[in-house]
Coordinates of C-alpha atoms in Angstrom, one line a residue:
Chain E
M21 CA -42.5 -83.4 -19.6
S22 CA -44.7 -87.2 -19.0
F23 CA -42.2 -89.5 -18.1
V24 CA -42.2 -92.8 -20.5
Q25 CA -41.8 -96.2 -18.8
M26 CA -40.5 -99.2 -22.0
K27 CA -40.6 -102.1 -21.1
A28 CA -37.4 -103.9 -22.0
S29 CA -38.8 -106.6 -24.4
E30 CA -40.4 -103.2 -26.4
V31 CA -36.4 -101.5 -26.6
I32 CA -35.0 -105.1 -27.3
G33 CA -37.7 -105.3 -29.9
K34 CA -36.7 -101.8 -31.1
Q35 CA -33.1 -102.6 -31.0
L36 CA -33.9 -105.3 -33.3
V37 CA -35.4 -104.0 -36.3
Y38 CA -32.1 -100.8 -36.0
K39 CA -30.0 -103.3 -36.5
C40 CA -31.0 -105.3 -39.1
K41 CA -32.1 -101.8 -40.8
S42 CA -28.7 -100.7 -40.2
Y43 CA -26.0 -103.3 -40.4
A44 CA -25.7 -103.2 -43.7
G45 CA -22.4 -104.0 -44.2
V46 CA -22.9 -107.6 -42.3
F47 CA -25.0 -108.5 -45.4
T48 CA -23.2 -107.3 -47.5
S49 CA -20.0 -109.4 -46.2
L50 CA -22.4 -112.1 -46.2
V51 CA -22.9 -112.6 -49.8
V52 CA -19.4 -112.3 -50.4
I53 CA -18.0 -114.6 -48.3
Q54 CA -20.6 -117.3 -49.5
L55 CA -19.9 -115.9 -53.8
L56 CA -16.3 -116.5 -52.5
G57 CA -17.3 -120.4 -50.9
A58 CA -18.5 -120.8 -53.9
L59 CA -16.4 -119.8 -55.6
F60 CA -13.8 -122.0 -54.4
S61 CA -15.9 -125.0 -54.7
L62 CA -16.0 -124.6 -57.9
L63 CA -12.0 -125.0 -58.0
A64 CA -11.4 -127.4 -55.1
T65 CA -12.4 -131.2 -56.7
S66 CA -11.4 -134.6 -56.2
G67 CA -11.6 -136.4 -59.8
S68 CA -10.9 -139.4 -61.5
M69 CA -10.4 -141.3 -64.2
R70 CA -11.2 -144.7 -65.2
S71 CA -11.1 -146.2 -68.8
T72 CA -12.8 -149.8 -69.5
L73 CA -13.1 -150.9 -73.2
G74 CA -14.3 -148.6 -75.2
Y75 CA -15.4 -145.7 -73.4
D76 CA -13.9 -143.2 -70.2
V77 CA -15.6 -141.7 -67.4
R78 CA -14.3 -139.0 -65.6
V79 CA -15.8 -138.1 -62.7
Q80 CA -15.4 -135.2 -61.3
T81 CA -16.8 -134.7 -57.3
Y82 CA -18.0 -131.0 -56.4
T83 CA -18.6 -129.8 -52.6
V84 CA -19.9 -126.8 -51.1
D85 CA -17.9 -127.7 -48.0
M86 CA -15.7 -125.2 -48.1
V87 CA -19.5 -122.3 -48.5
I88 CA -20.2 -123.6 -45.3
V89 CA -17.4 -123.4 -43.3
F90 CA -16.6 -119.6 -44.7
T91 CA -20.0 -118.6 -43.8
I92 CA -19.0 -120.6 -39.9
F93 CA -16.0 -118.1 -39.8
W94 CA -18.6 -115.0 -41.3
G95 CA -20.4 -115.6 -38.3
F96 CA -17.5 -115.7 -35.8
I97 CA -15.8 -112.6 -37.6
T98 CA -19.2 -110.6 -37.6
A99 CA -20.5 -111.2 -33.9
L100 CA -16.6 -110.0 -32.8
L101 CA -16.9 -106.8 -35.2
L102 CA -20.1 -105.9 -33.1
T103 CA -18.2 -105.6 -30.1
T104 CA -16.6 -102.8 -31.3
R105 CA -16.5 -99.2 -30.2
A106 CA -18.2 -98.0 -33.1
Y107 CA -21.6 -100.4 -33.4
R108 CA -21.7 -100.1 -29.3
E109 CA -21.9 -96.4 -29.4
D110 CA -24.8 -96.4 -32.3
D111 CA -26.8 -98.8 -30.0
F112 CA -26.7 -95.3 -27.5
A113 CA -27.7 -93.0 -30.0
F114 CA -30.6 -93.7 -28.7
V115 CA -33.1 -95.6 -26.3
T116 CA -31.0 -98.7 -24.6
N117 CA -29.1 -100.4 -22.1
R118 CA -26.4 -102.8 -22.0
N119 CA -29.4 -105.4 -21.5
S120 CA -31.0 -104.8 -24.2
S121 CA -28.0 -103.6 -26.2
N122 CA -26.8 -107.5 -25.8
I123 CA -30.0 -109.0 -26.0
S124 CA -31.2 -107.3 -29.6
T125 CA -27.3 -107.9 -31.0
I126 CA -28.0 -112.2 -30.0
A127 CA -30.6 -111.4 -31.8
F128 CA -29.6 -110.0 -34.7
L129 CA -26.6 -112.9 -35.0
T130 CA -28.8 -115.3 -33.9
L131 CA -31.0 -113.6 -36.9
V132 CA -28.2 -113.4 -39.6
G133 CA -26.9 -117.2 -38.5
L134 CA -30.4 -118.8 -39.7
I135 CA -30.2 -116.4 -42.8
S136 CA -27.0 -117.2 -44.4
S137 CA -27.3 -121.3 -43.4
V138 CA -30.2 -120.6 -45.4
T139 CA -28.1 -119.2 -48.2
A140 CA -24.9 -121.8 -47.5
A141 CA -27.3 -124.5 -48.3
L142 CA -28.6 -123.4 -51.4
S143 CA -25.2 -122.2 -52.9
F144 CA -25.4 -126.5 -53.6
Y145 CA -27.7 -125.5 -56.0
L146 CA -25.8 -122.2 -57.7
V147 CA -22.4 -124.4 -57.5
R148 CA -24.5 -127.2 -59.6
V149 CA -25.8 -124.9 -62.4
V150 CA -22.1 -123.4 -62.8
V151 CA -20.9 -127.0 -63.3
F152 CA -23.9 -127.1 -65.4
L153 CA -23.2 -124.5 -67.6
I154 CA -19.2 -124.7 -67.7
G155 CA -19.2 -128.9 -68.3
A156 CA -18.5 -129.8 -72.1
E157 CA -21.5 -130.7 -73.7
G158 CA -22.9 -134.1 -72.7
D159 CA -22.0 -133.8 -69.1
A160 CA -23.6 -135.1 -66.4
V161 CA -24.4 -133.7 -63.5
I162 CA -25.4 -135.4 -60.5
S163 CA -26.3 -134.5 -57.2
S164 CA -25.2 -136.7 -54.8
A165 CA -28.8 -138.6 -52.8
S166 CA -28.5 -137.7 -50.1
V167 CA -28.4 -133.6 -50.6
D168 CA -31.5 -133.0 -52.1
A169 CA -33.3 -135.4 -49.5
S170 CA -32.0 -133.3 -46.8
L171 CA -31.8 -129.9 -47.3
L172 CA -33.0 -129.0 -43.8
L173 CA -30.4 -131.0 -42.2
I174 CA -27.8 -129.1 -43.9
I175 CA -29.4 -125.1 -43.0
F176 CA -29.7 -127.1 -39.7
Y177 CA -26.3 -128.2 -38.9
T178 CA -25.3 -125.2 -40.3
F179 CA -27.1 -123.2 -38.4
G180 CA -25.9 -125.0 -35.2
S181 CA -22.2 -124.1 -36.2
V182 CA -23.3 -120.7 -37.2
I183 CA -24.7 -119.8 -34.0
L184 CA -22.2 -121.6 -31.7
F185 CA -19.4 -119.5 -33.8
S186 CA -20.7 -116.2 -33.1
S187 CA -21.2 -116.8 -29.1
M188 CA -17.1 -117.1 -29.7
G189 CA -16.6 -114.6 -31.4
Y190 CA -18.9 -112.6 -29.5
V191 CA -17.2 -113.4 -26.3
A192 CA -14.0 -112.8 -27.8
G193 CA -14.8 -109.3 -28.4
V194 CA -16.0 -108.0 -25.4
M195 CA -13.7 -110.0 -23.5
V196 CA -11.5 -106.9 -25.7
Q197 CA -13.4 -104.5 -25.1
W198 CA -13.2 -105.1 -21.7
S199 CA -9.4 -105.5 -21.3
K200 CA -6.8 -105.0 -24.3
L201 CA -4.6 -107.3 -22.7
F202 CA -7.0 -110.5 -24.0
I203 CA -6.2 -109.5 -28.0
F204 CA -2.8 -111.1 -26.6
I205 CA -4.6 -113.7 -24.2
L206 CA -7.0 -114.7 -25.9
P207 CA -4.9 -116.2 -29.2
A208 CA -2.1 -117.2 -26.7
V209 CA -4.9 -119.7 -24.5
V210 CA -6.8 -120.9 -27.9
I211 CA -3.8 -122.2 -29.8
G212 CA -2.1 -123.2 -26.6
G213 CA -4.9 -125.1 -25.4
L214 CA -5.1 -126.9 -29.0
I215 CA -1.9 -127.4 -29.2
L216 CA -1.9 -129.1 -25.5
L217 CA -5.1 -131.0 -26.8
Y218 CA -3.4 -132.8 -29.9
Q219 CA -0.6 -133.9 -27.5
P220 CA -1.5 -137.1 -25.8
S221 CA -2.3 -140.0 -27.9
D222 CA -2.6 -138.4 -31.1
G223 CA -5.5 -136.0 -30.2
A224 CA -7.7 -138.3 -29.0
V225 CA -8.8 -135.5 -26.3
M226 CA -9.3 -133.0 -28.8
N227 CA -11.5 -135.8 -31.1
A228 CA -13.4 -136.8 -28.0
F229 CA -14.4 -133.0 -28.2
F230 CA -15.4 -132.4 -31.8
S231 CA -17.4 -135.3 -31.8
F232 CA -18.9 -134.1 -29.3
Y233 CA -20.3 -131.6 -31.4
Y234 CA -19.6 -133.2 -34.7
R235 CA -20.3 -136.7 -34.4
E236 CA -24.0 -136.0 -33.2
A237 CA -26.3 -137.9 -35.3
N238 CA -29.1 -136.8 -33.8
L239 CA -29.7 -133.4 -35.0
L240 CA -32.1 -132.0 -32.4
F241 CA -29.4 -132.9 -29.9
Y242 CA -26.4 -131.7 -31.7
L243 CA -28.4 -128.2 -31.9
L244 CA -28.9 -128.2 -28.5
K245 CA -25.8 -128.8 -28.0
T246 CA -24.5 -126.2 -30.0
T247 CA -27.3 -123.6 -28.7
A248 CA -26.3 -124.6 -24.7
T249 CA -22.6 -124.2 -25.7
A250 CA -23.5 -121.1 -27.4
A251 CA -26.3 -119.5 -24.2
I252 CA -22.8 -120.4 -21.7
F253 CA -20.8 -117.7 -24.0
Y254 CA -23.4 -115.5 -24.6
S255 CA -24.5 -114.9 -20.7
V256 CA -20.5 -114.6 -20.2
A257 CA -20.6 -111.9 -22.7
V258 CA -23.5 -109.9 -20.8
L259 CA -22.4 -110.2 -17.5
L260 CA -18.9 -109.3 -18.5
S261 CA -20.1 -105.6 -20.8
N262 CA -22.7 -105.1 -18.0
R263 CA -19.9 -103.1 -16.8
L264 CA -18.9 -101.5 -19.2
E265 CA -18.8 -97.9 -20.1
V266 CA -19.8 -96.1 -23.2
K267 CA -18.4 -93.2 -25.0
G268 CA -15.7 -93.1 -22.4
Chain I
M13 CA -39.0 -83.0 -8.1
K14 CA -35.4 -83.2 -8.2
A15 CA -34.1 -83.6 -12.1
I16 CA -30.6 -84.8 -10.7
H17 CA -28.9 -85.1 -7.5
C18 CA -25.5 -86.1 -7.1
K19 CA -23.7 -86.3 -3.9
E20 CA -20.0 -86.6 -3.4
L21 CA -19.5 -87.6 -7.4
T22 CA -16.4 -88.9 -7.7
K23 CA -15.0 -90.4 -11.3
Q24 CA -11.7 -91.8 -11.5
Y25 CA -9.4 -92.2 -14.0
R26 CA -6.3 -94.1 -13.7
R27 CA -5.2 -91.5 -12.1
K28 CA -6.7 -88.9 -12.1
A29 CA -9.9 -87.6 -10.8
A30 CA -12.1 -86.0 -13.4
L31 CA -14.9 -85.6 -11.0
D32 CA -14.3 -84.8 -7.5
G33 CA -16.8 -84.7 -5.1
V34 CA -18.8 -82.9 -6.6
D35 CA -22.5 -82.5 -4.8
L36 CA -25.3 -81.1 -7.4
S37 CA -29.0 -80.5 -7.4
I38 CA -30.6 -80.0 -9.9
D39 CA -34.7 -78.9 -9.7
D40 CA -36.6 -80.4 -12.9
N41 CA -38.2 -78.3 -15.4
K42 CA -35.0 -75.7 -16.3
I43 CA -32.3 -74.6 -18.4
I44 CA -28.6 -75.3 -16.4
G45 CA -25.7 -74.1 -18.1
L46 CA -22.8 -76.4 -17.5
I47 CA -19.9 -73.5 -17.6
G48 CA -16.2 -75.2 -16.8
R49 CA -12.6 -74.3 -18.5
N50 CA -11.4 -77.2 -20.7
G51 CA -10.7 -80.8 -18.3
A52 CA -12.3 -79.3 -15.9
G53 CA -14.5 -82.3 -15.9
K54 CA -18.4 -81.7 -17.5
T55 CA -18.0 -83.8 -20.2
T56 CA -17.6 -86.5 -18.1
L57 CA -20.3 -85.4 -15.5
L58 CA -23.0 -85.4 -17.9
K59 CA -21.7 -89.1 -19.4
I60 CA -22.4 -89.8 -15.9
I61 CA -25.6 -88.6 -15.8
S62 CA -26.9 -89.7 -19.3
G63 CA -25.7 -93.4 -17.4
M64 CA -22.5 -93.6 -20.2
L65 CA -20.1 -94.0 -17.4
R66 CA -19.9 -95.2 -14.1
E67 CA -19.5 -93.8 -11.3
S68 CA -16.0 -94.2 -9.4
S69 CA -17.4 -93.4 -5.9
G70 CA -20.7 -91.1 -4.5
H71 CA -24.0 -90.9 -5.3
V72 CA -25.4 -90.4 -8.8
E73 CA -29.4 -89.9 -9.3
V74 CA -31.6 -89.5 -12.3
F75 CA -35.0 -89.2 -11.3
S76 CA -34.4 -90.9 -8.7
K77 CA -32.4 -93.8 -10.3
R78 CA -29.3 -94.5 -10.5
P79 CA -28.8 -94.1 -14.7
F80 CA -25.9 -96.5 -15.0
N81 CA -27.9 -99.2 -17.3
N82 CA -31.1 -97.6 -16.5
L83 CA -34.0 -98.3 -19.0
F84 CA -35.8 -95.4 -17.3
V85 CA -33.5 -93.4 -17.2
S86 CA -32.2 -93.9 -21.4
A87 CA -35.9 -93.9 -22.2
N88 CA -36.3 -89.9 -20.6
S89 CA -32.9 -88.4 -21.0
I90 CA -30.5 -87.7 -24.3
Y91 CA -27.3 -87.3 -24.8
I92 CA -26.2 -85.0 -27.5
D93 CA -22.6 -84.5 -28.3
D94 CA -20.0 -83.6 -31.0
Q95 CA -19.1 -87.5 -31.4
M96 CA -22.5 -89.2 -31.9
N97 CA -22.3 -92.2 -33.3
F98 CA -25.0 -93.1 -35.6
P99 CA -24.7 -96.0 -38.2
P100 CA -23.3 -95.0 -41.5
S101 CA -25.9 -97.2 -43.6
L102 CA -28.7 -95.0 -42.8
T103 CA -29.6 -91.7 -44.5
L104 CA -29.9 -88.6 -42.1
K105 CA -33.7 -89.3 -42.9
E106 CA -33.8 -92.6 -41.6
L107 CA -32.3 -91.5 -38.5
L108 CA -34.6 -89.0 -38.3
K109 CA -37.4 -91.7 -38.6
E110 CA -35.2 -94.2 -36.0
G111 CA -35.9 -91.1 -33.3
R112 CA -39.9 -91.1 -34.1
R113 CA -39.8 -95.4 -32.9
F114 CA -37.3 -94.6 -30.1
Y115 CA -38.7 -91.7 -28.5
K116 CA -42.3 -91.7 -27.2
N117 CA -42.2 -88.1 -27.3
W118 CA -41.0 -87.5 -29.9
D119 CA -42.0 -84.7 -32.6
H120 CA -41.1 -85.8 -36.1
D121 CA -43.6 -82.3 -37.6
L122 CA -41.4 -80.2 -35.8
A123 CA -38.3 -82.5 -36.4
L124 CA -39.0 -82.2 -40.6
R125 CA -39.7 -78.4 -40.4
L126 CA -36.0 -78.1 -38.8
F127 CA -34.7 -80.8 -41.1
E128 CA -35.9 -78.7 -44.1
H129 CA -35.1 -75.0 -42.7
F130 CA -31.1 -75.6 -42.2
G131 CA -31.1 -77.3 -46.0
F132 CA -30.8 -80.7 -45.2
H133 CA -30.9 -83.5 -47.9
E134 CA -33.0 -86.2 -47.2
K135 CA -30.2 -88.6 -48.7
E136 CA -27.5 -87.5 -47.3
S137 CA -25.5 -89.5 -44.9
H138 CA -24.6 -88.3 -41.2
K139 CA -20.5 -89.1 -41.8
N140 CA -20.5 -87.1 -44.6
L141 CA -21.9 -83.8 -42.7
S142 CA -19.5 -81.1 -42.1
K143 CA -18.9 -80.4 -38.9
G144 CA -21.7 -77.7 -38.1
K145 CA -24.3 -79.2 -40.1
E146 CA -23.4 -82.4 -38.4
S147 CA -23.7 -80.2 -34.6
T148 CA -26.9 -78.5 -36.3
F149 CA -28.6 -82.2 -37.1
N150 CA -27.9 -83.9 -33.4
M151 CA -29.2 -80.9 -32.2
I152 CA -32.7 -81.5 -34.2
V153 CA -32.7 -84.8 -32.7
G154 CA -32.0 -83.6 -29.1
L155 CA -34.5 -81.0 -29.4
C156 CA -37.3 -83.4 -30.9
S157 CA -36.6 -86.0 -28.9
R158 CA -38.7 -84.4 -26.3
C159 CA -37.3 -85.8 -23.5
P160 CA -37.6 -84.6 -19.5
L161 CA -34.0 -84.4 -19.2
T162 CA -32.5 -83.2 -22.8
I163 CA -28.3 -82.7 -22.6
F164 CA -26.0 -80.6 -24.6
D165 CA -22.5 -81.2 -24.2
E166 CA -21.1 -78.5 -26.7
P167 CA -23.6 -78.5 -29.2
T168 CA -22.5 -75.5 -31.4
T169 CA -19.2 -76.8 -32.1
G170 CA -18.5 -75.7 -35.3
M171 CA -22.1 -74.0 -36.0
D172 CA -21.6 -70.7 -37.5
A173 CA -23.5 -67.6 -35.8
A174 CA -26.4 -67.2 -37.6
V175 CA -27.4 -71.1 -37.2
R176 CA -25.6 -70.7 -33.3
K177 CA -28.7 -68.2 -32.7
D178 CA -31.6 -70.2 -34.4
F179 CA -30.3 -73.3 -32.5
H180 CA -30.6 -70.5 -28.9
R181 CA -34.0 -69.6 -30.4
A182 CA -35.1 -73.1 -31.2
L183 CA -34.3 -73.6 -28.1
L184 CA -36.2 -71.4 -26.2
K185 CA -39.5 -71.3 -28.2
D186 CA -39.3 -75.4 -27.8
Y187 CA -38.6 -75.0 -24.1
I188 CA -41.5 -72.8 -23.5
A189 CA -44.2 -75.0 -25.1
H190 CA -42.7 -78.1 -23.4
P191 CA -40.8 -77.9 -20.5
R192 CA -37.9 -80.1 -19.3
T193 CA -34.8 -80.3 -17.6
I194 CA -32.1 -78.7 -20.1
L195 CA -28.1 -79.2 -19.2
L196 CA -26.3 -77.4 -21.5
S197 CA -22.9 -77.1 -21.7
T198 CA -20.7 -74.6 -23.3
H199 CA -17.6 -72.4 -24.2
Y200 CA -20.1 -69.5 -25.6
M201 CA -21.9 -68.5 -22.6
N202 CA -21.8 -64.6 -23.2
E203 CA -24.3 -65.8 -26.6
M204 CA -26.5 -68.4 -23.8
E205 CA -26.6 -66.7 -21.0
D206 CA -30.3 -64.8 -21.6
L207 CA -31.4 -68.8 -22.1
F208 CA -30.0 -70.1 -18.8
E209 CA -32.2 -70.1 -15.5
E210 CA -29.0 -71.6 -13.5
V211 CA -25.4 -72.4 -13.8
V212 CA -23.1 -74.9 -12.6
L213 CA -19.2 -73.8 -12.6
L214 CA -17.0 -76.7 -12.6
D215 CA -13.6 -76.5 -11.8
H216 CA -10.6 -79.0 -12.0
G217 CA -13.2 -81.5 -10.9
K218 CA -15.1 -79.2 -8.3
L219 CA -17.9 -78.2 -7.8
R220 CA -17.0 -73.8 -7.7
L221 CA -20.9 -72.5 -7.8
H222 CA -23.8 -73.0 -8.3
T223 CA -26.0 -70.6 -8.5
T224 CA -29.1 -68.6 -10.7
M225 CA -28.0 -66.4 -13.3
D226 CA -29.4 -63.2 -11.6
D227 CA -27.0 -64.3 -9.3
L228 CA -24.2 -64.7 -11.3
R229 CA -24.8 -61.4 -13.0
E230 CA -24.2 -59.7 -9.6
Y231 CA -21.3 -61.6 -8.4
A232 CA -18.7 -59.6 -9.0
I233 CA -17.8 -56.0 -9.3
G234 CA -15.1 -54.1 -10.7
L235 CA -13.2 -51.2 -9.5
S236 CA -10.5 -49.9 -11.2
G237 CA -8.3 -46.9 -9.5
K238 CA -5.8 -45.8 -7.6
V239 CA -4.2 -48.2 -5.5
S240 CA -3.8 -46.0 -2.5
S241 CA -8.2 -45.3 -3.1
V242 CA -8.7 -49.5 -3.9
Q243 CA -6.6 -50.9 -1.1
P244 CA -8.4 -50.0 1.4
W245 CA -11.7 -51.5 0.1
L246 CA -10.7 -54.5 -0.5
E247 CA -9.7 -55.3 2.9
G248 CA -11.1 -59.0 4.3
R249 CA -12.9 -59.2 0.3
D250 CA -12.7 -61.6 -1.9
V251 CA -10.7 -60.9 -4.6
L252 CA -10.6 -62.1 -8.0
D253 CA -8.6 -60.8 -10.4
Q254 CA -6.1 -57.6 -9.8
Q255 CA -4.2 -56.2 -12.7
E256 CA -1.6 -53.2 -12.1
S257 CA -1.9 -50.7 -14.8
G258 CA 0.1 -47.3 -15.2
L259 CA 2.4 -46.5 -12.5
D260 CA 0.0 -46.3 -9.4
D261 CA -3.5 -47.9 -10.9
V262 CA -5.2 -50.9 -10.7
Q263 CA -8.3 -53.1 -12.0
V264 CA -10.0 -55.6 -9.3
A265 CA -12.2 -57.8 -9.4
V266 CA -13.9 -58.3 -6.4
K267 CA -16.6 -60.3 -5.0
H268 CA -19.4 -58.1 -4.7
D269 CA -20.9 -57.8 -1.2
Y270 CA -20.7 -54.5 -0.6
T271 CA -23.9 -52.9 0.5
D272 CA -25.2 -49.7 -1.9
G273 CA -23.9 -47.4 0.5
E274 CA -20.2 -48.7 0.3
I275 CA -20.7 -48.4 -3.6
Q276 CA -21.4 -44.9 -2.9
R277 CA -18.4 -44.2 -0.9
M278 CA -16.2 -45.7 -3.5
R279 CA -17.7 -43.5 -6.0
L280 CA -16.7 -40.6 -3.9
D281 CA -13.1 -41.8 -3.3
G282 CA -13.1 -41.3 -7.4
I283 CA -12.9 -45.2 -7.4
S284 CA -15.1 -46.3 -10.7
V285 CA -17.0 -48.7 -10.3
T286 CA -18.1 -51.4 -12.9
S287 CA -20.1 -54.6 -13.1
I288 CA -18.4 -57.8 -14.4
Q289 CA -19.8 -59.9 -17.0
P290 CA -20.7 -63.4 -16.2
T291 CA -18.4 -64.8 -18.5
D292 CA -15.9 -62.4 -17.1
A293 CA -16.5 -63.7 -13.4
C294 CA -17.0 -67.4 -14.6
M295 CA -13.2 -66.8 -16.1
F296 CA -11.7 -65.1 -13.2
L297 CA -13.7 -68.0 -10.7
T298 CA -11.5 -70.5 -12.6
K299 CA -8.4 -68.8 -12.5
Q300 CA -5.3 -70.7 -12.8
E301 CA -3.0 -70.6 -10.4
G302 CA 0.8 -69.0 -11.3
G303 CA 0.4 -65.8 -12.7
G304 CA -0.7 -66.6 -16.2
L305 CA 0.0 -66.0 -19.8
D306 CA 1.9 -63.3 -19.9
H307 CA 4.0 -64.9 -17.2
V308 CA 4.9 -67.8 -19.2
F309 CA 6.1 -65.4 -22.0
R310 CA 7.8 -63.3 -19.5
S311 CA 10.2 -66.5 -17.5
N312 CA 11.1 -67.4 -22.0
E313 CA 12.3 -63.5 -22.0
S314 CA 14.8 -63.2 -18.9
E315 CA 16.6 -67.0 -20.1

């Protein structure tokens, strides 16, 4: 019997295609969560009314922030889910090792992160159409000038956050697979840490932390910061899972 | 070339040692049976060989490489058990296509023909298969991947007798056409013994026996007769099992290292000499200490 040599890159590529085909649930949950976000966007509106001489002006503001927040949260949960036993064993039904399994999952998460960011940004149009449909006759639907001009910006800002949070979910998931103790340790550390960070001088530390990412005006720098942080989290996850057993 | 080489291989779970210093060497292109009682460490050994589990200590090599986390070993071996986890969103046909993408030696024609033969439907999902059907499908994947090292762990779980027979024939036909190392653990040894070239017997995490099937057939003989006439022949021999029946009759299974002349003389003494089936030999070899099941029930009655 002849032996087969397979390069790591080849296996990763095959695994990625395999994952795109078999993780159908990931896409279903994305659709559901974004529709839910869009629904919330329709409800959560701020209104104002002005009456001047002779006519009333009613202004209602809609925003798709909710869709984006939900998408980021979805990225976290999806990454966490993909580290669980059943998904890990799916990989090992065919050719793989831990590195190729990890890298292909990370590539998959990045890919669906991009897709979800695009659909999150496009949900703006969905909300706009629905607002138009449910509005009374004569209502004018005006989009804020910034949105149309910067759809790409929204996509990439969302993308940065999604991959950042997926990497967090992934490393958290791998830690839990490594030792079930982390189910208790991780929430304690994260929540405790948040409380501690908010303590001194009205959350100055926390604000500094957030503004490091979210006050970054330059898109390129923002993406650099988020992907670099994600890369750190992912590396930790890969190192940890290289010792994990399958089907133990 | 050695397909598998283990030295002092040990696997420790929390307190219990599942494998305890196993030394094992297996040549390539043979069908090897892995036999042992429940909990003897068969599955642990197979999972270490296929690189799923990490050895606690000792040394293990598959095609001269350490299997854990090794891409070469993964590409050249396949591990099939009754708990295969396939993604539920893919249909059976799609799973076969994935097999073709991943395994370069994959025989898709054969896969489709077997798929047809065993009456699977294209759109079925692996999750909804019955136990026996699931094992049958896994077997198709294992067979068609044509991996130089093919590992079946209890492949016939839940299969009915007819399918088991088909499986044995399919395995043998494909093996003859494409020789490779096939490692197969089973509890149905009497059905499989014609398949095996060698047998590895594990007992309590230790290697009890590694021999050819032919040797195992002659490993032990059964002697039965009067105690007084059988007893002298057992001096200094390795008695595997002894059961008294009637007043002074005894049935003994003993390791076969008698000469033909000795056998002749036994027969003249009125002892009936029988051969011991490999299945029984394995059972005697891995007998648990402490009197067996009768003992359990006896102590119950005396209370």
